[in-house]
Coordinates of N, CA, C and O in Angstrom, one line a residue:
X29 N 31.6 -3.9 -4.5 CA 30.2 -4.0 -4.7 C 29.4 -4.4 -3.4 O 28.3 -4.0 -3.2
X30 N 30.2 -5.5 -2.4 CA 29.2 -5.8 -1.8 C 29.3 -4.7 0.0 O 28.8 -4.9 1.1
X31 N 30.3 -3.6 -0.7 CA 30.3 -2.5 -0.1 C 29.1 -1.5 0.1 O 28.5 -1.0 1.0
X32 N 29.1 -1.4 -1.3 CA 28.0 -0.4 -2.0 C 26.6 -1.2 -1.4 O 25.8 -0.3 -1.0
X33 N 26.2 -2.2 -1.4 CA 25.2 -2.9 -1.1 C 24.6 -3.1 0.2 O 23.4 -3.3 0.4
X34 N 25.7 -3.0 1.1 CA 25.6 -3.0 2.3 C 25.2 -1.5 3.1 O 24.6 -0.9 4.1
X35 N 25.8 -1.2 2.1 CA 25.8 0.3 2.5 C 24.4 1.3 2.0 O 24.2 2.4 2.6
X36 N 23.7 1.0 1.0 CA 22.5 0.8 0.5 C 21.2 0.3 2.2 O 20.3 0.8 2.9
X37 N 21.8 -0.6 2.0 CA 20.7 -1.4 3.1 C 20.8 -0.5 4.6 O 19.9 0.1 5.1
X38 N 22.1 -0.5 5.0 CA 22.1 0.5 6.0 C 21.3 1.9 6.0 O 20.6 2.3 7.0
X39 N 21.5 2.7 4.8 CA 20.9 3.7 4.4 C 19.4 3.4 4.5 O 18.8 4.2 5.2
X40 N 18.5 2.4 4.1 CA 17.6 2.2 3.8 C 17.0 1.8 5.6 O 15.8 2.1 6.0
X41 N 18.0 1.1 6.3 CA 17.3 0.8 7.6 C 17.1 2.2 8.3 O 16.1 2.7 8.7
X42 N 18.6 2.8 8.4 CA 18.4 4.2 9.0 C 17.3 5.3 8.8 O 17.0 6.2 9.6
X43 N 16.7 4.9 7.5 CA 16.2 5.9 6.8 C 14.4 5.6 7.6 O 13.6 6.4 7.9
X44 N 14.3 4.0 7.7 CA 12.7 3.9 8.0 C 13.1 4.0 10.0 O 12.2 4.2 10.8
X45 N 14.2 4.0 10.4 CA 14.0 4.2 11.7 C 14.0 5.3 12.5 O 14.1 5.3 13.7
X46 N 13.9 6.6 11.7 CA 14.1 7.9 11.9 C 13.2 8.7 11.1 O 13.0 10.0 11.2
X47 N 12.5 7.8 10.4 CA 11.1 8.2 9.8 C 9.4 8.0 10.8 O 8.8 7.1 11.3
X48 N 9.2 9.5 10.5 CA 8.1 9.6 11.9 C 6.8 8.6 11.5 O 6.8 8.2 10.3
X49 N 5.9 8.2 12.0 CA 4.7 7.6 11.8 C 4.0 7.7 11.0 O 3.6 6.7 10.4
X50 N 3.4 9.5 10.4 CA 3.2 9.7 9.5 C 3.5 9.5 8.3 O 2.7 9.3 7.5
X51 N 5.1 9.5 7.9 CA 5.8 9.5 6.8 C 5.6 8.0 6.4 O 5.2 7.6 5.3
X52 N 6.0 7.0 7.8 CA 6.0 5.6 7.2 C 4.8 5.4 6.9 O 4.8 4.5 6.0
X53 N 3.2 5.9 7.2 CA 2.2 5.9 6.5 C 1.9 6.4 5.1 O 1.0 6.1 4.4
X54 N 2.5 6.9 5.1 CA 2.7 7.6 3.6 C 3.4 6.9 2.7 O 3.1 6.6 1.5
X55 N 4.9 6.5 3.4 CA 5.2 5.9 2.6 C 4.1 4.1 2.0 O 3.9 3.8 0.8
X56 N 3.6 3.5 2.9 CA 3.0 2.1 2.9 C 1.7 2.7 1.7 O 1.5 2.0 0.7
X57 N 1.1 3.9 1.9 CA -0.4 4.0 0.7 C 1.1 3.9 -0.2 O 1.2 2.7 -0.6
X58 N 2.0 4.6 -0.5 CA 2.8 5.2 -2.1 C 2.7 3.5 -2.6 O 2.2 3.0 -3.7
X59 N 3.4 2.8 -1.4 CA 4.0 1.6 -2.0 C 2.3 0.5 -2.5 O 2.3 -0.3 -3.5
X60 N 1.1 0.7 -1.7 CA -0.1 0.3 -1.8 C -0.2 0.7 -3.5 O -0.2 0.1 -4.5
X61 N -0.1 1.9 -3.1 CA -0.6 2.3 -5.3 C 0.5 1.6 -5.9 O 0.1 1.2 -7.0
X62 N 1.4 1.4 -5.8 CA 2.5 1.5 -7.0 C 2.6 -0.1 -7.3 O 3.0 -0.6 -8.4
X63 N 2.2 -1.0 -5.9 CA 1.6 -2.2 -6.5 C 0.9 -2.8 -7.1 O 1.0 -3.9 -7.7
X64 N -0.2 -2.2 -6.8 CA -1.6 -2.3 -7.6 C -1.2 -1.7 -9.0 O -1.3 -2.4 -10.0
X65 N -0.8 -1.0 -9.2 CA -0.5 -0.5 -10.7 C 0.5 -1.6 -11.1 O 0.1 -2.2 -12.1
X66 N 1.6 -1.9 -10.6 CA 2.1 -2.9 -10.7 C 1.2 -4.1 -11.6 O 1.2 -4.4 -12.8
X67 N 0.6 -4.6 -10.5 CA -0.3 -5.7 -10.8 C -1.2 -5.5 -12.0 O -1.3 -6.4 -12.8
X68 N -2.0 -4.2 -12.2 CA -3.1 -3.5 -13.2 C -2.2 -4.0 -14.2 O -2.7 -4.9 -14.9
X69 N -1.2 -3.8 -14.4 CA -0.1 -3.5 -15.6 C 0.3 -5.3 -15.8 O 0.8 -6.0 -16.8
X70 N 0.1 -5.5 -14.8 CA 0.6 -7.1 -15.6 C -0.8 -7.7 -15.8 O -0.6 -8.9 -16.0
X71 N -1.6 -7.5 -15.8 CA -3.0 -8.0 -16.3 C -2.9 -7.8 -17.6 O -2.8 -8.7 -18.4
X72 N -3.1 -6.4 -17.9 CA -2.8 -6.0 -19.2 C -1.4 -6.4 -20.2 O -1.1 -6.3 -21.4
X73 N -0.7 -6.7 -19.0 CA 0.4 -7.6 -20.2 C 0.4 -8.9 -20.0 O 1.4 -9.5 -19.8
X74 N -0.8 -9.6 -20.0 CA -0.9 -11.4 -19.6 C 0.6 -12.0 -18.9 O 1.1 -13.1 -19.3
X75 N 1.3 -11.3 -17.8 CA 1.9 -11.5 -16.6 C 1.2 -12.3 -15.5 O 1.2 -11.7 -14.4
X76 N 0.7 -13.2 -15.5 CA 0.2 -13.3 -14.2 C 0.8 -13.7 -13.1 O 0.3 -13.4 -12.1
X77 N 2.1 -14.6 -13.0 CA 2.9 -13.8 -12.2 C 3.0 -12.7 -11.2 O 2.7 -12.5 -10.0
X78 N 3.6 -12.0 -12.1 CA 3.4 -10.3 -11.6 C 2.3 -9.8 -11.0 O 2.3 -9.1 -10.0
X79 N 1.1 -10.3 -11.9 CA -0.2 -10.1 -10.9 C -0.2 -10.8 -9.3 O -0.3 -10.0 -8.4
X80 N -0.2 -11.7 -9.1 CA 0.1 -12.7 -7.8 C 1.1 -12.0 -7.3 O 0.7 -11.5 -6.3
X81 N 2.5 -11.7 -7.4 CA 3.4 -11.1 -6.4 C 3.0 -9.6 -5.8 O 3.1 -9.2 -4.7
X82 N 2.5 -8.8 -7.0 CA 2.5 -7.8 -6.4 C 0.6 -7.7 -5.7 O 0.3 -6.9 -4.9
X83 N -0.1 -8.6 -6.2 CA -1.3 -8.1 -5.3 C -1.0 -8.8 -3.8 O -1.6 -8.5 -2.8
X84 N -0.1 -9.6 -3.8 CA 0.5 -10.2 -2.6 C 0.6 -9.2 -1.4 O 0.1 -9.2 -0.3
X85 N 1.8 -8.3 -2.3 CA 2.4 -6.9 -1.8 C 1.6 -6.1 -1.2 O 1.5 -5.9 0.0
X86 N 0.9 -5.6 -2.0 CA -0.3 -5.1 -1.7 C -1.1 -5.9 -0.4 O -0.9 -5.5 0.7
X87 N -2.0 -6.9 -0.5 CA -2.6 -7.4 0.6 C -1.2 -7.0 2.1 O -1.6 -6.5 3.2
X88 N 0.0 -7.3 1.9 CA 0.9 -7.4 2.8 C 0.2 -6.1 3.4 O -0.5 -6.1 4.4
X89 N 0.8 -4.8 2.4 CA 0.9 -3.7 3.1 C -0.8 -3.2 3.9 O -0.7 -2.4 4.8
X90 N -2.3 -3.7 3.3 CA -2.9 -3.4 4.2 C -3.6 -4.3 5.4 O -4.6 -4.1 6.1
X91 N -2.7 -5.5 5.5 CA -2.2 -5.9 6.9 C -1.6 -5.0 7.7 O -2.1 -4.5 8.7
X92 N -0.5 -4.8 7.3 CA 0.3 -3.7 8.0 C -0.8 -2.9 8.8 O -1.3 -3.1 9.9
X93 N -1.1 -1.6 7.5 CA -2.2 -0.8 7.8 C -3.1 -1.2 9.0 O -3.0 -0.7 10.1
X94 N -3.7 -2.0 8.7 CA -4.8 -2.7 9.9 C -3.8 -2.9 11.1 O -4.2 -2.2 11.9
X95 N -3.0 -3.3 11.5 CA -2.0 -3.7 12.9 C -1.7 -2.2 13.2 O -1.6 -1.8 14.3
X96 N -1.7 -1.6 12.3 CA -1.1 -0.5 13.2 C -1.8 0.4 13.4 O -1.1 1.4 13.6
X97 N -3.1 0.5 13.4 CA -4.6 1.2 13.5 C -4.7 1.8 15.1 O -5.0 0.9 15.9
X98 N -4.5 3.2 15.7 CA -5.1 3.3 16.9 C -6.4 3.0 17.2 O -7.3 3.8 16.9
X99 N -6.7 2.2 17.7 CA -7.9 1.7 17.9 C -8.8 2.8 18.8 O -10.0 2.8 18.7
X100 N -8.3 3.7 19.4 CA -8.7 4.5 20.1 C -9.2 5.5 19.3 O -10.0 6.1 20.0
X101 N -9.1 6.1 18.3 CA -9.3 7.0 18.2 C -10.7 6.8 16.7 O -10.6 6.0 15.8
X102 N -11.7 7.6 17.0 CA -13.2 7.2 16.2 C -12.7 6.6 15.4 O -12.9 5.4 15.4
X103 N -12.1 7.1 14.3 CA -12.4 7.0 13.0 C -11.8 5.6 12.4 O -12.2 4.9 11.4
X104 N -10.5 5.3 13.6 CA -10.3 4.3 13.4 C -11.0 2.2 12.7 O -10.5 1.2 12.3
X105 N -12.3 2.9 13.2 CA -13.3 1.4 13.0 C -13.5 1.3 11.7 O -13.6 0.3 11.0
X106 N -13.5 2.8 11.3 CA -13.8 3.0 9.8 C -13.0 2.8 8.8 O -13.3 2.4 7.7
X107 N -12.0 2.9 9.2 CA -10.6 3.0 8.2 C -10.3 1.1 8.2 O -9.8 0.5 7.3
X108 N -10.8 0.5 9.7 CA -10.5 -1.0 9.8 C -10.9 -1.5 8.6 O -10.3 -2.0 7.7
X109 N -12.7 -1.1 8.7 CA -13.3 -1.6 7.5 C -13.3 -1.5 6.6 O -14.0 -2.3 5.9
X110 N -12.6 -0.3 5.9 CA -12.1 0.0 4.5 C -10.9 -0.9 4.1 O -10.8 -1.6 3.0
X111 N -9.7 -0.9 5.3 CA -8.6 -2.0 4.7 C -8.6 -3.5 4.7 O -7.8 -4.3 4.3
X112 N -10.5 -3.8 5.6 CA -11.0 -5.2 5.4 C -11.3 -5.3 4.1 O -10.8 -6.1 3.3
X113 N -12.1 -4.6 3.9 CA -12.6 -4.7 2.4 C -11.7 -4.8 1.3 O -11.9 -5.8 0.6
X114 N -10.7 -3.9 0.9 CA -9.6 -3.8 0.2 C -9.1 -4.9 0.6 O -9.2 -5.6 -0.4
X115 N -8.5 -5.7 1.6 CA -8.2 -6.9 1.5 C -8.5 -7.9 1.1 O -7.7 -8.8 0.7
X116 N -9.9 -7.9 1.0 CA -10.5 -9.1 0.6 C -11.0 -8.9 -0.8 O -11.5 -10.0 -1.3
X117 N -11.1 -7.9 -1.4 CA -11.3 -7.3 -2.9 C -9.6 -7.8 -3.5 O -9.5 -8.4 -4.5
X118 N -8.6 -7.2 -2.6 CA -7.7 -7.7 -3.4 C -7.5 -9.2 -3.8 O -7.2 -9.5 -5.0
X119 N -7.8 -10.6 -2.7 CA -7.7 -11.7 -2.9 C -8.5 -12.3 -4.1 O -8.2 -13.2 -4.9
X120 N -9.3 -11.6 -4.0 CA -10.9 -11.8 -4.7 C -10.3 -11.6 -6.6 O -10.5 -12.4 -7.5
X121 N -9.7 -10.3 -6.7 CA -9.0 -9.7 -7.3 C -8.1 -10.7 -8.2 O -8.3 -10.9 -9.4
X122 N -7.0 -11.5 -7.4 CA -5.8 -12.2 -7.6 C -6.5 -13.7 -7.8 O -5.9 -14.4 -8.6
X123 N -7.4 -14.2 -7.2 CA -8.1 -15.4 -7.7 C -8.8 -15.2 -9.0 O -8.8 -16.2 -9.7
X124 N -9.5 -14.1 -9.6 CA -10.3 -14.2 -10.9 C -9.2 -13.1 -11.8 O -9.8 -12.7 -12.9
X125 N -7.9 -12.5 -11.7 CA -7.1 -11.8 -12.3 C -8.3 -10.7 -12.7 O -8.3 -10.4 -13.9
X126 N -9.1 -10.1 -12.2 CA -9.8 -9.4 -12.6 C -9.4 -7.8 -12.7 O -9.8 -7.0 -11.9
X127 N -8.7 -7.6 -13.5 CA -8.7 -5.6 -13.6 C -9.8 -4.8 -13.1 O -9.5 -3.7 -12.6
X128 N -11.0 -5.1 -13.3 CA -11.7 -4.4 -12.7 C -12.0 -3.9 -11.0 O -12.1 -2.8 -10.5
X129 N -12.1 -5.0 -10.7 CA -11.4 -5.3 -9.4 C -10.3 -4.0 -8.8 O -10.5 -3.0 -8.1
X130 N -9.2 -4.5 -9.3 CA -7.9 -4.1 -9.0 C -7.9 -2.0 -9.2 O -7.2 -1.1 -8.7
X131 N -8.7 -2.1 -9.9 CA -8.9 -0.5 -10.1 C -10.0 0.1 -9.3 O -10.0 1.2 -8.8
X132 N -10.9 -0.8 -9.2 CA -11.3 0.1 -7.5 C -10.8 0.1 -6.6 O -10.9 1.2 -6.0
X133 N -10.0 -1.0 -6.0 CA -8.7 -1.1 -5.0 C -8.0 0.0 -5.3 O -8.0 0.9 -4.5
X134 N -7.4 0.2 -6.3 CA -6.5 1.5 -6.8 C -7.2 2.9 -6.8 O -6.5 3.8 -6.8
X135 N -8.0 3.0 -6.8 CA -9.2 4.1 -7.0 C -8.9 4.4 -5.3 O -8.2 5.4 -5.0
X136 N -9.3 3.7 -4.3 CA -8.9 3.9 -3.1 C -7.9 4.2 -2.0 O -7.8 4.8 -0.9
X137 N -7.2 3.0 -3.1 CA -5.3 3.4 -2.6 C -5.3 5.1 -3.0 O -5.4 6.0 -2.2
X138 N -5.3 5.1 -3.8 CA -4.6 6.7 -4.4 C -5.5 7.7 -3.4 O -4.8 8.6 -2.9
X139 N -6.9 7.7 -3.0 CA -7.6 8.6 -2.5 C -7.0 8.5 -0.9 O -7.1 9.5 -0.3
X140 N -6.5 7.5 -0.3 CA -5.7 7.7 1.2 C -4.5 8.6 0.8 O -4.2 9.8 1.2
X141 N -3.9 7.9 0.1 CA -2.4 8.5 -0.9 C -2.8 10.0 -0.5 O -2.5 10.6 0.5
X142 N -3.3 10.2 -1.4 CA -3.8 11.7 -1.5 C -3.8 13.0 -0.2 O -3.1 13.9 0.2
X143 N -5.4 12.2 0.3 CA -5.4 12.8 1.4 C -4.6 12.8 2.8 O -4.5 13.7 3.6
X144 N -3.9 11.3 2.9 CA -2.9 11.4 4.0 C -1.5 12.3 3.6 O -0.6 12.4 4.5
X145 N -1.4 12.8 2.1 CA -0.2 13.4 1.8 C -0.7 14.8 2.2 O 0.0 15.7 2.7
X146 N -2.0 15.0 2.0 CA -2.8 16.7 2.6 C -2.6 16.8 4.5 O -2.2 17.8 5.1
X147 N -2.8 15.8 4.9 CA -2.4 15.6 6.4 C -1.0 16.0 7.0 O -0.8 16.8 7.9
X148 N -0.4 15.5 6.5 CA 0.9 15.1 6.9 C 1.7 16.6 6.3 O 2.5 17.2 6.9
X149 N 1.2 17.2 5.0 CA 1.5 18.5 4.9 C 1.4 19.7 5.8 O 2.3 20.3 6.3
X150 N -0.1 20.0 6.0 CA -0.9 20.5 6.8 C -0.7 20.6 8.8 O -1.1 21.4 9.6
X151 N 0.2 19.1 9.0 CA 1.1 19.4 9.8 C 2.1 19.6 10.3 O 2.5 19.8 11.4
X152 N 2.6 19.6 9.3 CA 4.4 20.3 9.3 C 4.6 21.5 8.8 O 5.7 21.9 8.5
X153 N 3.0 22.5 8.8 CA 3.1 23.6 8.5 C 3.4 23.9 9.6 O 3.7 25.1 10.0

Protein backbone atom coordinates (compact mmCIF):
# COMPACT_ATOMS: atom_id res chain seq x y z
CA UNK A 1 0.00 0.00 0.00
CA UNK A 2 2.47 2.43 0.92
CA UNK A 3 3.89 1.47 -2.59
CA UNK A 4 0.80 2.34 -4.32
CA UNK A 5 0.84 5.70 -2.47
CA UNK A 6 4.01 6.74 -3.15
CA UNK A 7 3.71 6.02 -6.36
CA UNK A 8 0.41 8.01 -6.69
CA UNK A 9 2.26 11.13 -5.35
CA UNK A 10 5.15 10.70 -7.73
CA UNK A 11 2.62 10.45 -10.62
CA UNK A 12 0.91 13.45 -9.29
CA UNK A 13 4.33 15.52 -8.94
CA UNK A 14 5.46 14.45 -12.41
CA UNK A 15 2.23 15.23 -13.75
CA UNK A 16 2.14 19.21 -12.46
CA UNK A 17 5.92 19.51 -13.54
CA UNK A 18 5.50 18.79 -17.09
CA UNK A 19 2.23 20.55 -17.20
CA UNK A 20 2.48 23.83 -19.33
CA UNK A 21 1.33 27.16 -17.74
CA UNK A 22 -1.78 27.14 -19.36
CA UNK A 23 -2.93 23.79 -18.28
CA UNK A 24 -1.80 24.53 -14.60
CA UNK A 25 -4.17 27.56 -15.04
CA UNK A 26 -6.76 25.61 -15.99
CA UNK A 27 -6.26 23.31 -13.81
CA UNK A 28 -6.30 26.10 -10.51
CA UNK A 29 -10.16 27.92 -12.08
CA UNK A 30 -11.33 23.70 -12.27
CA UNK A 31 -10.11 23.30 -8.65
CA UNK A 32 -11.51 27.34 -7.90
CA UNK A 33 -15.21 25.98 -9.03
CA UNK A 34 -15.11 22.65 -7.56
CA UNK A 35 -14.45 24.43 -4.16
CA UNK A 36 -16.88 26.84 -4.11
CA UNK A 37 -19.38 24.16 -5.02
CA UNK A 38 -17.87 22.37 -2.43
CA UNK A 39 -18.45 24.99 0.04
CA UNK A 40 -22.17 26.08 -1.79
CA UNK A 41 -23.03 22.46 -0.89
CA UNK A 42 -22.03 22.51 2.68
CA UNK A 43 -24.12 25.59 3.31
CA UNK A 44 -26.94 23.90 2.13
CA UNK A 45 -26.11 20.89 4.19
CA UNK A 46 -25.48 23.01 7.61
CA UNK A 47 -21.63 21.82 7.23
CA UNK A 48 -19.92 24.70 8.22
CA UNK A 49 -16.85 23.19 8.54
CA UNK A 50 -16.69 22.25 5.07
CA UNK A 51 -17.79 25.74 4.33
CA UNK A 52 -14.45 27.27 6.12
CA UNK A 53 -12.03 24.51 4.51
CA UNK A 54 -13.00 24.70 1.23
CA UNK A 55 -13.67 28.59 0.90
CA UNK A 56 -10.09 28.49 2.45
CA UNK A 57 -9.15 26.47 -0.68
CA UNK A 58 -10.63 28.61 -2.78
CA UNK A 59 -9.14 32.06 -1.32
CA UNK A 60 -5.71 29.82 -1.46
CA UNK A 61 -6.09 29.25 -5.14
CA UNK A 62 -6.86 32.99 -6.02
CA UNK A 63 -3.73 33.97 -4.26
CA UNK A 64 -2.04 31.78 -6.40
CA UNK A 65 -3.79 33.38 -9.37
CA UNK A 66 -2.72 36.89 -8.30
CA UNK A 67 1.26 35.85 -7.75
CA UNK A 68 1.36 34.50 -10.81
CA UNK A 69 -0.20 37.39 -12.96
CA UNK A 70 2.18 38.88 -15.81
CA UNK A 71 2.12 42.07 -14.85
CA UNK A 72 3.20 43.09 -18.11
CA UNK A 73 0.85 42.45 -20.14
CA UNK A 74 -2.64 45.01 -20.27
CA UNK A 75 -5.07 43.09 -19.19
CA UNK A 76 -3.34 41.81 -16.45
CA UNK A 77 -4.45 44.91 -13.85
CA UNK A 78 -7.86 43.79 -14.70
CA UNK A 79 -7.85 40.26 -13.96
CA UNK A 80 -5.63 41.58 -10.46
CA UNK A 81 -8.79 43.29 -9.61
CA UNK A 82 -11.22 40.67 -10.39
CA UNK A 83 -9.14 37.99 -8.07
CA UNK A 84 -8.97 41.05 -5.41
CA UNK A 85 -12.47 41.17 -5.36
CA UNK A 86 -13.20 37.44 -5.38
CA UNK A 87 -10.94 37.28 -2.54
CA UNK A 88 -12.40 39.44 -0.51
CA UNK A 89 -16.05 38.33 -1.42
CA UNK A 90 -14.88 34.98 -0.55
CA UNK A 91 -13.79 36.03 3.17
CA UNK A 92 -16.75 38.16 3.38
CA UNK A 93 -18.54 34.96 2.18
CA UNK A 94 -17.00 32.46 4.95
CA UNK A 95 -17.54 35.08 7.88
CA UNK A 96 -21.49 35.56 7.21
CA UNK A 97 -21.73 31.61 5.60
CA UNK A 98 -23.69 33.47 3.05
CA UNK A 99 -24.65 31.32 -0.28
CA UNK A 100 -25.39 34.11 -1.95
CA UNK A 101 -22.18 35.43 -1.79
CA UNK A 102 -20.56 32.24 -2.70
CA UNK A 103 -22.59 31.95 -5.98
CA UNK A 104 -21.47 35.04 -7.42
CA UNK A 105 -17.91 34.01 -6.61
CA UNK A 106 -18.98 30.78 -8.50
CA UNK A 107 -20.76 32.55 -11.23
CA UNK A 108 -17.19 33.97 -11.94
CA UNK A 109 -15.05 31.07 -11.26
CA UNK A 110 -16.96 29.07 -13.86
CA UNK A 111 -16.91 32.17 -16.48
CA UNK A 112 -12.69 32.09 -16.35
CA UNK A 113 -13.20 28.16 -16.29
CA UNK A 114 -14.91 28.51 -19.34
CA UNK A 115 -13.20 30.93 -21.33
CA UNK A 116 -9.60 29.98 -20.33
CA UNK A 117 -10.68 26.37 -21.44
CA UNK A 118 -11.73 28.38 -25.06
CA UNK A 119 -7.98 29.77 -24.92
CA UNK A 120 -6.05 27.12 -24.17
CA UNK A 121 -8.08 25.07 -26.95
CA UNK A 122 -7.84 27.65 -29.54
CA UNK A 123 -4.11 27.29 -29.03
CA UNK A 124 -3.32 23.97 -29.44
CA UNK A 125 -5.09 24.13 -32.62
Amino acid sequence: MAYTASAAQQYRQNSVLTTTPADLTLRLYQGLVKFLRTALTGIEQGKLEDVNTNLIKSQDILRELLCTLNMGVPIAKDMAAMYEYMLERSMEANMKKDKEIIKEILGFAEDFYDTWMKVTKAVKV
